[in-house]
mmCIF file with all atom_site columns, C-alpha atoms in Angstrom:
data_model
loop_
_atom_site.group_PDB
_atom_site.id
_atom_site.type_symbol
_atom_site.label_atom_id
_atom_site.label_alt_id
_atom_site.label_comp_id
_atom_site.label_asym_id
_atom_site.label_entity_id
_atom_site.label_seq_id
_atom_site.pdbx_PDB_ins_code
_atom_site.Cartn_x
_atom_site.Cartn_y
_atom_site.Cartn_z
_atom_site.occupancy
_atom_site.B_iso_or_equiv
_atom_site.pdbx_formal_charge
_atom_site.auth_seq_id
_atom_site.auth_comp_id
_atom_site.auth_asym_id
_atom_site.auth_atom_id
_atom_site.pdbx_PDB_model_num
ATOM 1   C CA . MET A 1 1   ? 0.000  0.000   0.000  1.00 0.00 ? 1   MET A CA 1
ATOM 2   C CA . ARG A 1 2   ? 1.544  3.245   -1.166 1.00 0.00 ? 2   ARG A CA 1
ATOM 3   C CA . ARG A 1 3   ? 2.557  5.678   1.571  1.00 0.00 ? 3   ARG A CA 1
ATOM 4   C CA . THR A 1 4   ? 3.128  9.342   0.841  1.00 0.00 ? 4   THR A CA 1
ATOM 5   C CA . LEU A 1 5   ? 6.403  11.006  1.726  1.00 0.00 ? 5   LEU A CA 1
ATOM 6   C CA . LEU A 1 6   ? 6.530  13.175  4.824  1.00 0.00 ? 6   LEU A CA 1
ATOM 7   C CA . THR A 1 7   ? 5.502  16.706  3.980  1.00 0.00 ? 7   THR A CA 1
ATOM 8   C CA . PRO A 1 8   ? 7.740  19.531  5.213  1.00 0.00 ? 8   PRO A CA 1
ATOM 9   C CA . LEU A 1 9   ? 5.129  20.458  7.814  1.00 0.00 ? 9   LEU A CA 1
ATOM 10  C CA . ALA A 1 10  ? 4.796  16.906  9.092  1.00 0.00 ? 10  ALA A CA 1
ATOM 11  C CA . LEU A 1 11  ? 8.550  16.495  9.103  1.00 0.00 ? 11  LEU A CA 1
ATOM 12  C CA . ALA A 1 12  ? 8.954  19.668  11.127 1.00 0.00 ? 12  ALA A CA 1
ATOM 13  C CA . ALA A 1 13  ? 6.446  18.329  13.656 1.00 0.00 ? 13  ALA A CA 1
ATOM 14  C CA . VAL A 1 14  ? 8.456  15.136  13.991 1.00 0.00 ? 14  VAL A CA 1
ATOM 15  C CA . LEU A 1 15  ? 11.773 16.914  14.267 1.00 0.00 ? 15  LEU A CA 1
ATOM 16  C CA . LEU A 1 16  ? 10.616 19.523  16.735 1.00 0.00 ? 16  LEU A CA 1
ATOM 17  C CA . GLY A 1 17  ? 7.845  17.746  18.612 1.00 0.00 ? 17  GLY A CA 1
ATOM 18  C CA . THR A 1 18  ? 9.943  15.213  20.507 1.00 0.00 ? 18  THR A CA 1
ATOM 19  C CA . PRO A 1 19  ? 13.521 14.520  21.415 1.00 0.00 ? 19  PRO A CA 1
ATOM 20  C CA . PRO A 1 20  ? 15.300 11.919  19.299 1.00 0.00 ? 20  PRO A CA 1
ATOM 21  C CA . ALA A 1 21  ? 15.151 8.241   20.251 1.00 0.00 ? 21  ALA A CA 1
ATOM 22  C CA . SER A 1 22  ? 16.021 3.559   17.948 1.00 0.00 ? 22  SER A CA 1
ATOM 23  C CA . ALA A 1 23  ? 15.639 0.957   12.523 1.00 0.00 ? 23  ALA A CA 1
ATOM 24  C CA . ALA A 1 24  ? 16.707 -2.100  11.679 1.00 0.00 ? 24  ALA A CA 1
ATOM 25  C CA . ASP A 1 25  ? 20.091 -3.042  12.502 1.00 0.00 ? 25  ASP A CA 1
ATOM 26  C CA . THR A 1 26  ? 19.031 -4.424  9.469  1.00 0.00 ? 26  THR A CA 1
ATOM 27  C CA . PRO A 1 27  ? 18.570 -2.677  6.352  1.00 0.00 ? 27  PRO A CA 1
ATOM 28  C CA . GLY A 1 28  ? 15.186 -2.444  5.697  1.00 0.00 ? 28  GLY A CA 1
ATOM 29  C CA . THR A 1 29  ? 12.606 -0.045  5.635  1.00 0.00 ? 29  THR A CA 1
ATOM 30  C CA . PRO A 1 30  ? 12.599 2.906   3.751  1.00 0.00 ? 30  PRO A CA 1
ATOM 31  C CA . PRO A 1 31  ? 15.563 2.673   4.206  1.00 0.00 ? 31  PRO A CA 1
ATOM 32  C CA . ALA A 1 32  ? 16.132 -0.185  5.845  1.00 0.00 ? 32  ALA A CA 1
ATOM 33  C CA . SER A 1 33  ? 15.226 -3.593  5.227  1.00 0.00 ? 33  SER A CA 1
ATOM 34  C CA . PRO A 1 34  ? 17.547 -6.038  6.583  1.00 0.00 ? 34  PRO A CA 1
ATOM 35  C CA . ALA A 1 35  ? 17.298 -6.278  10.168 1.00 0.00 ? 35  ALA A CA 1
ATOM 36  C CA . ASN A 1 36  ? 20.902 -5.605  10.591 1.00 0.00 ? 36  ASN A CA 1
ATOM 37  C CA . THR A 1 37  ? 21.722 -2.488  8.808  1.00 0.00 ? 37  THR A CA 1
ATOM 38  C CA . PRO A 1 38  ? 19.739 0.298   7.356  1.00 0.00 ? 38  PRO A CA 1
ATOM 39  C CA . ARG A 1 39  ? 20.095 0.991   3.663  1.00 0.00 ? 39  ARG A CA 1
ATOM 40  C CA . THR A 1 40  ? 22.236 4.087   3.487  1.00 0.00 ? 40  THR A CA 1
ATOM 41  C CA . HIS A 1 41  ? 24.777 5.978   1.493  1.00 0.00 ? 41  HIS A CA 1
ATOM 42  C CA . PRO A 1 42  ? 28.275 6.131   2.932  1.00 0.00 ? 42  PRO A CA 1
ATOM 43  C CA . ALA A 1 43  ? 28.724 9.031   5.281  1.00 0.00 ? 43  ALA A CA 1
ATOM 44  C CA . SER A 1 44  ? 31.601 11.375  4.689  1.00 0.00 ? 44  SER A CA 1
ATOM 45  C CA . PRO A 1 45  ? 34.634 10.795  6.909  1.00 0.00 ? 45  PRO A CA 1
ATOM 46  C CA . ALA A 1 46  ? 34.219 12.257  10.348 1.00 0.00 ? 46  ALA A CA 1
ATOM 47  C CA . ASN A 1 47  ? 37.636 13.892  10.110 1.00 0.00 ? 47  ASN A CA 1
ATOM 48  C CA . THR A 1 48  ? 36.932 15.790  6.902  1.00 0.00 ? 48  THR A CA 1
ATOM 49  C CA . PRO A 1 49  ? 37.544 19.463  7.658  1.00 0.00 ? 49  PRO A CA 1
ATOM 50  C CA . ARG A 1 50  ? 34.580 21.796  7.404  1.00 0.00 ? 50  ARG A CA 1
ATOM 51  C CA . ALA A 1 51  ? 35.044 25.139  5.718  1.00 0.00 ? 51  ALA A CA 1
ATOM 52  C CA . GLN A 1 52  ? 31.821 26.429  7.228  1.00 0.00 ? 52  GLN A CA 1
ATOM 53  C CA . SER A 1 53  ? 28.846 25.350  9.278  1.00 0.00 ? 53  SER A CA 1
ATOM 54  C CA . ASP A 1 54  ? 26.638 22.516  7.988  1.00 0.00 ? 54  ASP A CA 1
ATOM 55  C CA . SER A 1 55  ? 23.767 24.891  7.315  1.00 0.00 ? 55  SER A CA 1
ATOM 56  C CA . THR A 1 56  ? 25.802 27.067  4.983  1.00 0.00 ? 56  THR A CA 1
ATOM 57  C CA . ALA A 1 57  ? 28.089 24.387  3.568  1.00 0.00 ? 57  ALA A CA 1
ATOM 58  C CA . THR A 1 58  ? 25.331 22.034  2.413  1.00 0.00 ? 58  THR A CA 1
ATOM 59  C CA . GLN A 1 59  ? 24.979 21.824  -1.339 1.00 0.00 ? 59  GLN A CA 1
ATOM 60  C CA . PRO A 1 60  ? 21.349 21.294  -2.415 1.00 0.00 ? 60  PRO A CA 1
ATOM 61  C CA . THR A 1 61  ? 20.721 18.733  -5.132 1.00 0.00 ? 61  THR A CA 1
ATOM 62  C CA . VAL A 1 62  ? 17.696 18.156  -7.340 1.00 0.00 ? 62  VAL A CA 1
ATOM 63  C CA . PRO A 1 63  ? 17.911 14.607  -8.674 1.00 0.00 ? 63  PRO A CA 1
ATOM 64  C CA . GLY A 1 64  ? 14.783 12.604  -9.314 1.00 0.00 ? 64  GLY A CA 1
ATOM 65  C CA . TRP A 1 65  ? 13.619 9.515   -7.525 1.00 0.00 ? 65  TRP A CA 1
ATOM 66  C CA . GLU A 1 66  ? 15.561 6.309   -8.172 1.00 0.00 ? 66  GLU A CA 1
ATOM 67  C CA . PRO A 1 67  ? 15.087 2.675   -7.105 1.00 0.00 ? 67  PRO A CA 1
ATOM 68  C CA . ALA A 1 68  ? 16.593 1.696   -3.733 1.00 0.00 ? 68  ALA A CA 1
ATOM 69  C CA . PRO A 1 69  ? 16.050 -2.076  -3.509 1.00 0.00 ? 69  PRO A CA 1
ATOM 70  C CA . SER A 1 70  ? 16.691 -4.120  -0.384 1.00 0.00 ? 70  SER A CA 1
ATOM 71  C CA . ALA A 1 71  ? 18.842 -7.257  -0.422 1.00 0.00 ? 71  ALA A CA 1
ATOM 72  C CA . PRO A 1 72  ? 17.994 -10.507 1.377  1.00 0.00 ? 72  PRO A CA 1
ATOM 73  C CA . TRP A 1 73  ? 19.635 -10.826 4.807  1.00 0.00 ? 73  TRP A CA 1
ATOM 74  C CA . ASP A 1 74  ? 20.339 -13.309 7.569  1.00 0.00 ? 74  ASP A CA 1
ATOM 75  C CA . VAL A 1 75  ? 21.066 -12.938 11.272 1.00 0.00 ? 75  VAL A CA 1
ATOM 76  C CA . GLY A 1 76  ? 22.162 -15.711 13.617 1.00 0.00 ? 76  GLY A CA 1
ATOM 77  C CA . ALA A 1 77  ? 20.445 -17.038 16.708 1.00 0.00 ? 77  ALA A CA 1
ATOM 78  C CA . GLY A 1 78  ? 20.639 -14.567 19.590 1.00 0.00 ? 78  GLY A CA 1
ATOM 79  C CA . VAL A 1 79  ? 21.486 -11.587 17.390 1.00 0.00 ? 79  VAL A CA 1
ATOM 80  C CA . ARG A 1 80  ? 17.895 -10.306 17.079 1.00 0.00 ? 80  ARG A CA 1
ATOM 81  C CA . CYS A 1 81  ? 15.668 -13.252 18.011 1.00 0.00 ? 81  CYS A CA 1
ATOM 82  C CA . ASP A 1 82  ? 16.555 -16.364 20.008 1.00 0.00 ? 82  ASP A CA 1
ATOM 83  C CA . PHE A 1 83  ? 16.662 -18.264 16.694 1.00 0.00 ? 83  PHE A CA 1
ATOM 84  C CA . PRO A 1 84  ? 18.248 -17.587 13.282 1.00 0.00 ? 84  PRO A CA 1
ATOM 85  C CA . VAL A 1 85  ? 16.239 -15.324 10.980 1.00 0.00 ? 85  VAL A CA 1
ATOM 86  C CA . HIS A 1 86  ? 16.186 -14.821 7.210  1.00 0.00 ? 86  HIS A CA 1
ATOM 87  C CA . GLY A 1 87  ? 14.586 -11.768 5.628  1.00 0.00 ? 87  GLY A CA 1
ATOM 88  C CA . GLU A 1 88  ? 13.747 -11.288 1.971  1.00 0.00 ? 88  GLU A CA 1
ATOM 89  C CA . PRO A 1 89  ? 11.648 -8.673  0.166  1.00 0.00 ? 89  PRO A CA 1
ATOM 90  C CA . VAL A 1 90  ? 8.613  -10.125 -1.589 1.00 0.00 ? 90  VAL A CA 1
ATOM 91  C CA . GLU A 1 91  ? 7.466  -6.702  -2.778 1.00 0.00 ? 91  GLU A CA 1
ATOM 92  C CA . ASP A 1 92  ? 9.908  -3.842  -3.180 1.00 0.00 ? 92  ASP A CA 1
ATOM 93  C CA . GLU A 1 93  ? 9.057  -0.556  -4.861 1.00 0.00 ? 93  GLU A CA 1
ATOM 94  C CA . VAL A 1 94  ? 11.174 1.637   -2.596 1.00 0.00 ? 94  VAL A CA 1
ATOM 95  C CA . GLU A 1 95  ? 12.652 4.759   -4.165 1.00 0.00 ? 95  GLU A CA 1
ATOM 96  C CA . GLN A 1 96  ? 15.129 7.273   -2.802 1.00 0.00 ? 96  GLN A CA 1
ATOM 97  C CA . ARG A 1 97  ? 15.857 10.897  -3.567 1.00 0.00 ? 97  ARG A CA 1
ATOM 98  C CA . VAL A 1 98  ? 18.918 12.781  -2.385 1.00 0.00 ? 98  VAL A CA 1
ATOM 99  C CA . LEU A 1 99  ? 17.815 16.109  -0.912 1.00 0.00 ? 99  LEU A CA 1
ATOM 100 C CA . SER A 1 100 ? 21.208 17.580  -0.035 1.00 0.00 ? 100 SER A CA 1
ATOM 101 C CA . THR A 1 101 ? 24.886 16.686  0.101  1.00 0.00 ? 101 THR A CA 1
ATOM 102 C CA . HIS A 1 102 ? 27.923 17.565  2.171  1.00 0.00 ? 102 HIS A CA 1
ATOM 103 C CA . PRO A 1 103 ? 30.614 19.769  0.539  1.00 0.00 ? 103 PRO A CA 1
ATOM 104 C CA . ASP A 1 104 ? 32.591 16.649  -0.455 1.00 0.00 ? 104 ASP A CA 1
ATOM 105 C CA . GLY A 1 105 ? 29.597 15.312  -2.398 1.00 0.00 ? 105 GLY A CA 1
ATOM 106 C CA . SER A 1 106 ? 28.583 12.613  0.068  1.00 0.00 ? 106 SER A CA 1
ATOM 107 C CA . VAL A 1 107 ? 24.908 12.373  0.956  1.00 0.00 ? 107 VAL A CA 1
ATOM 108 C CA . ARG A 1 108 ? 23.602 14.510  3.790  1.00 0.00 ? 108 ARG A CA 1
ATOM 109 C CA . ARG A 1 109 ? 19.815 14.128  3.583  1.00 0.00 ? 109 ARG A CA 1
ATOM 110 C CA . VAL A 1 110 ? 17.895 11.514  1.604  1.00 0.00 ? 110 VAL A CA 1
ATOM 111 C CA . ALA A 1 111 ? 14.180 10.722  1.376  1.00 0.00 ? 111 ALA A CA 1
ATOM 112 C CA . TYR A 1 112 ? 12.662 7.254   0.946  1.00 0.00 ? 112 TYR A CA 1
ATOM 113 C CA . ARG A 1 113 ? 9.182  6.190   -0.126 1.00 0.00 ? 113 ARG A CA 1
ATOM 114 C CA . GLY A 1 114 ? 7.415  3.200   -1.642 1.00 0.00 ? 114 GLY A CA 1
ATOM 115 C CA . ASP A 1 115 ? 5.907  -0.177  -0.932 1.00 0.00 ? 115 ASP A CA 1
ATOM 116 C CA . LEU A 1 116 ? 8.035  -2.765  0.834  1.00 0.00 ? 116 LEU A CA 1
ATOM 117 C CA . VAL A 1 117 ? 6.942  -6.154  2.172  1.00 0.00 ? 117 VAL A CA 1
ATOM 118 C CA . VAL A 1 118 ? 9.615  -8.323  3.798  1.00 0.00 ? 118 VAL A CA 1
ATOM 119 C CA . ARG A 1 119 ? 9.116  -12.026 4.495  1.00 0.00 ? 119 ARG A CA 1
ATOM 120 C CA . VAL A 1 120 ? 10.781 -12.766 7.828  1.00 0.00 ? 120 VAL A CA 1
ATOM 121 C CA . THR A 1 121 ? 11.463 -16.474 8.424  1.00 0.00 ? 121 THR A CA 1
ATOM 122 C CA . ASN A 1 122 ? 12.552 -18.478 11.446 1.00 0.00 ? 122 ASN A CA 1
ATOM 123 C CA . THR A 1 123 ? 15.030 -20.722 9.627  1.00 0.00 ? 123 THR A CA 1
ATOM 124 C CA . ALA A 1 124 ? 15.036 -23.236 12.480 1.00 0.00 ? 124 ALA A CA 1
ATOM 125 C CA . THR A 1 125 ? 11.313 -24.014 12.110 1.00 0.00 ? 125 THR A CA 1
ATOM 126 C CA . GLY A 1 126 ? 10.251 -22.508 8.787  1.00 0.00 ? 126 GLY A CA 1
ATOM 127 C CA . ALA A 1 127 ? 7.665  -20.230 10.416 1.00 0.00 ? 127 ALA A CA 1
ATOM 128 C CA . SER A 1 128 ? 7.370  -16.939 8.521  1.00 0.00 ? 128 SER A CA 1
ATOM 129 C CA . HIS A 1 129 ? 5.534  -13.627 8.511  1.00 0.00 ? 129 HIS A CA 1
ATOM 130 C CA . ASP A 1 130 ? 5.155  -11.061 5.742  1.00 0.00 ? 130 ASP A CA 1
ATOM 131 C CA . ALA A 1 131 ? 5.820  -7.653  7.287  1.00 0.00 ? 131 ALA A CA 1
ATOM 132 C CA . ASP A 1 132 ? 4.469  -4.570  5.520  1.00 0.00 ? 132 ASP A CA 1
ATOM 133 C CA . VAL A 1 133 ? 7.129  -1.937  6.108  1.00 0.00 ? 133 VAL A CA 1
ATOM 134 C CA . SER A 1 134 ? 5.999  0.565   3.469  1.00 0.00 ? 134 SER A CA 1
ATOM 135 C CA . GLY A 1 135 ? 6.810  3.653   5.493  1.00 0.00 ? 135 GLY A CA 1
ATOM 136 C CA . SER A 1 136 ? 8.424  6.889   4.338  1.00 0.00 ? 136 SER A CA 1
ATOM 137 C CA . ALA A 1 137 ? 11.409 8.591   5.893  1.00 0.00 ? 137 ALA A CA 1
ATOM 138 C CA . VAL A 1 138 ? 13.878 11.427  5.634  1.00 0.00 ? 138 VAL A CA 1
ATOM 139 C CA . VAL A 1 139 ? 17.330 10.380  6.843  1.00 0.00 ? 139 VAL A CA 1
ATOM 140 C CA . GLU A 1 140 ? 20.132 12.762  7.780  1.00 0.00 ? 140 GLU A CA 1
ATOM 141 C CA . HIS A 1 141 ? 23.671 11.386  7.555  1.00 0.00 ? 141 HIS A CA 1
ATOM 142 C CA . ARG A 1 142 ? 25.923 13.277  9.932  1.00 0.00 ? 142 ARG A CA 1
ATOM 143 C CA . ARG A 1 143 ? 29.639 13.814  9.449  1.00 0.00 ? 143 ARG A CA 1
ATOM 144 C CA . ASP A 1 144 ? 30.533 11.504  12.350 1.00 0.00 ? 144 ASP A CA 1
ATOM 145 C CA . GLY A 1 145 ? 28.712 8.541   10.778 1.00 0.00 ? 145 GLY A CA 1
ATOM 146 C CA . SER A 1 146 ? 25.585 8.844   12.930 1.00 0.00 ? 146 SER A CA 1
ATOM 147 C CA . GLN A 1 147 ? 22.094 9.190   11.432 1.00 0.00 ? 147 GLN A CA 1
ATOM 148 C CA . PHE A 1 148 ? 18.802 10.850  12.310 1.00 0.00 ? 148 PHE A CA 1
ATOM 149 C CA . TRP A 1 149 ? 15.582 9.408   10.885 1.00 0.00 ? 149 TRP A CA 1
ATOM 150 C CA . ALA A 1 150 ? 12.204 11.162  10.741 1.00 0.00 ? 150 ALA A CA 1
ATOM 151 C CA . VAL A 1 151 ? 9.672  8.470   9.873  1.00 0.00 ? 151 VAL A CA 1
ATOM 152 C CA . ARG A 1 152 ? 5.989  8.020   9.140  1.00 0.00 ? 152 ARG A CA 1
ATOM 153 C CA . GLY A 1 153 ? 4.520  4.584   8.707  1.00 0.00 ? 153 GLY A CA 1
ATOM 154 C CA . PRO A 1 154 ? 5.928  1.135   9.334  1.00 0.00 ? 154 PRO A CA 1
ATOM 155 C CA . VAL A 1 155 ? 9.667  0.526   9.231  1.00 0.00 ? 155 VAL A CA 1
ATOM 156 C CA . LEU A 1 156 ? 11.648 -2.613  10.049 1.00 0.00 ? 156 LEU A CA 1
ATOM 157 C CA . VAL A 1 157 ? 13.980 -2.081  13.004 1.00 0.00 ? 157 VAL A CA 1
ATOM 158 C CA . GLY A 1 158 ? 16.473 -4.594  14.355 1.00 0.00 ? 158 GLY A CA 1
ATOM 159 C CA . VAL A 1 159 ? 18.055 -4.038  17.752 1.00 0.00 ? 159 VAL A CA 1
ATOM 160 C CA . GLY A 1 160 ? 20.979 -5.910  19.291 1.00 0.00 ? 160 GLY A CA 1
ATOM 161 C CA . GLU A 1 161 ? 21.427 -6.686  22.961 1.00 0.00 ? 161 GLU A CA 1
ATOM 162 C CA . GLY A 1 162 ? 21.992 -3.399  24.798 1.00 0.00 ? 162 GLY A CA 1
ATOM 163 C CA . ARG A 1 163 ? 22.168 -1.576  21.464 1.00 0.00 ? 163 ARG A CA 1
ATOM 164 C CA . GLY A 1 164 ? 18.995 0.497   21.588 1.00 0.00 ? 164 GLY A CA 1
ATOM 165 C CA . SER A 1 165 ? 16.119 2.012   23.505 1.00 0.00 ? 165 SER A CA 1
ATOM 166 C CA . LEU A 1 166 ? 14.092 -1.079  22.581 1.00 0.00 ? 166 LEU A CA 1
ATOM 167 C CA . PRO A 1 167 ? 14.999 -4.529  23.909 1.00 0.00 ? 167 PRO A CA 1
ATOM 168 C CA . ARG A 1 168 ? 16.932 -6.907  21.669 1.00 0.00 ? 168 ARG A CA 1
ATOM 169 C CA . GLY A 1 169 ? 14.628 -7.961  18.863 1.00 0.00 ? 169 GLY A CA 1
ATOM 170 C CA . LEU A 1 170 ? 13.207 -7.405  15.427 1.00 0.00 ? 170 LEU A CA 1
ATOM 171 C CA . TYR A 1 171 ? 10.293 -4.980  15.172 1.00 0.00 ? 171 TYR A CA 1
ATOM 172 C CA . VAL A 1 172 ? 7.899  -3.271  12.838 1.00 0.00 ? 172 VAL A CA 1
ATOM 173 C CA . VAL A 1 173 ? 7.676  0.254   14.242 1.00 0.00 ? 173 VAL A CA 1
ATOM 174 C CA . ASP A 1 174 ? 4.574  2.003   12.905 1.00 0.00 ? 174 ASP A CA 1
ATOM 175 C CA . GLY A 1 175 ? 3.345  5.560   13.365 1.00 0.00 ? 175 GLY A CA 1
ATOM 176 C CA . VAL A 1 176 ? 5.177  8.864   13.518 1.00 0.00 ? 176 VAL A CA 1
ATOM 177 C CA . PHE A 1 177 ? 8.555  8.631   15.185 1.00 0.00 ? 177 PHE A CA 1
ATOM 178 C CA . THR A 1 178 ? 12.199 9.574   15.135 1.00 0.00 ? 178 THR A CA 1
ATOM 179 C CA . MET A 1 179 ? 15.222 7.354   15.379 1.00 0.00 ? 179 MET A CA 1
ATOM 180 C CA . ASP A 1 180 ? 18.660 8.573   16.320 1.00 0.00 ? 180 ASP A CA 1
ATOM 181 C CA . ILE A 1 181 ? 21.390 6.093   15.373 1.00 0.00 ? 181 ILE A CA 1
ATOM 182 C CA . ALA A 1 182 ? 24.672 6.923   17.092 1.00 0.00 ? 182 ALA A CA 1
ATOM 183 C CA . ALA A 1 183 ? 28.019 6.501   15.351 1.00 0.00 ? 183 ALA A CA 1
ATOM 184 C CA . ASP A 1 184 ? 28.513 3.281   17.353 1.00 0.00 ? 184 ASP A CA 1
ATOM 185 C CA . GLY A 1 185 ? 25.156 1.900   16.125 1.00 0.00 ? 185 GLY A CA 1
ATOM 186 C CA . PHE A 1 186 ? 23.037 2.503   19.249 1.00 0.00 ? 186 PHE A CA 1
ATOM 187 C CA . LYS A 1 187 ? 19.418 3.086   18.148 1.00 0.00 ? 187 LYS A CA 1
ATOM 188 C CA . ASP A 1 188 ? 17.226 5.474   20.111 1.00 0.00 ? 188 ASP A CA 1
ATOM 189 C CA . VAL A 1 189 ? 13.583 5.282   18.946 1.00 0.00 ? 189 VAL A CA 1
ATOM 190 C CA . ARG A 1 190 ? 11.041 7.865   20.081 1.00 0.00 ? 190 ARG A CA 1
ATOM 191 C CA . LEU A 1 191 ? 7.381  7.469   19.118 1.00 0.00 ? 191 LEU A CA 1
ATOM 192 C CA . VAL A 1 192 ? 5.286  10.611  18.704 1.00 0.00 ? 192 VAL A CA 1
ATOM 193 C CA . HIS A 1 193 ? 2.399  8.203   18.321 1.00 0.00 ? 193 HIS A CA 1
ATOM 194 C CA . GLY A 1 194 ? 2.262  4.640   17.085 1.00 0.00 ? 194 GLY A CA 1
ATOM 195 C CA . ARG A 1 195 ? 3.123  1.094   18.099 1.00 0.00 ? 195 ARG A CA 1
ATOM 196 C CA . THR A 1 196 ? 5.725  -1.659  17.823 1.00 0.00 ? 196 THR A CA 1
ATOM 197 C CA . ASP A 1 197 ? 5.092  -5.186  16.566 1.00 0.00 ? 197 ASP A CA 1
ATOM 198 C CA . ASP A 1 198 ? 7.467  -7.893  17.873 1.00 0.00 ? 198 ASP A CA 1
ATOM 199 C CA . LEU A 1 199 ? 8.346  -10.047 14.847 1.00 0.00 ? 199 LEU A CA 1
ATOM 200 C CA . CYS A 1 200 ? 10.370 -12.527 16.904 1.00 0.00 ? 200 CYS A CA 1
ATOM 201 C CA . ALA A 1 201 ? 7.166  -13.433 18.781 1.00 0.00 ? 201 ALA A CA 1
ATOM 202 C CA . ARG A 1 202 ? 5.258  -13.812 15.499 1.00 0.00 ? 202 ARG A CA 1
ATOM 203 C CA . ILE A 1 203 ? 7.610  -16.433 14.101 1.00 0.00 ? 203 ILE A CA 1
ATOM 204 C CA . ASP A 1 204 ? 8.729  -18.165 17.306 1.00 0.00 ? 204 ASP A CA 1
#
């Protein structure tokens, strides 16, 4: 089901309405799909000198939307769930659009939209669940390698033990929320409103 991209007004409400807080250690939803690592562009090196502040140094870009497909992924037992998990997109119409870049040309802000359904399978038993993670997001890639996500709609989020504001697991986070991913990978998820769906419990 097609989700519309966050409007500037809605995005401002997300960015300003709550403090930041944890997506898939997986790539997967709009950005991210695998439950291990979000789909992203490489961040510029943290030690790259800045000639001016980010607000004045950012170079706006105006490319069109382009496909941003998710790859299949696997995580071992105990990494997200107590059992090994395989994820694979069964529907993937995700697109991305670069909104701005850093002075060195690396991506600063990128938007994601489009339908994405990921089949998550317990490879020990064969139990599976098709997760609709067709959310939209605007992701800011900071110079230190950290990221800030402003999201509307469902996104797949994987969290390792002690690596986020959510317990270890694999979740569909739905609603309006922000996610601050530190340079060391810690995910802080803050819901403005919405819910989380525990995928490990669904396929246990």
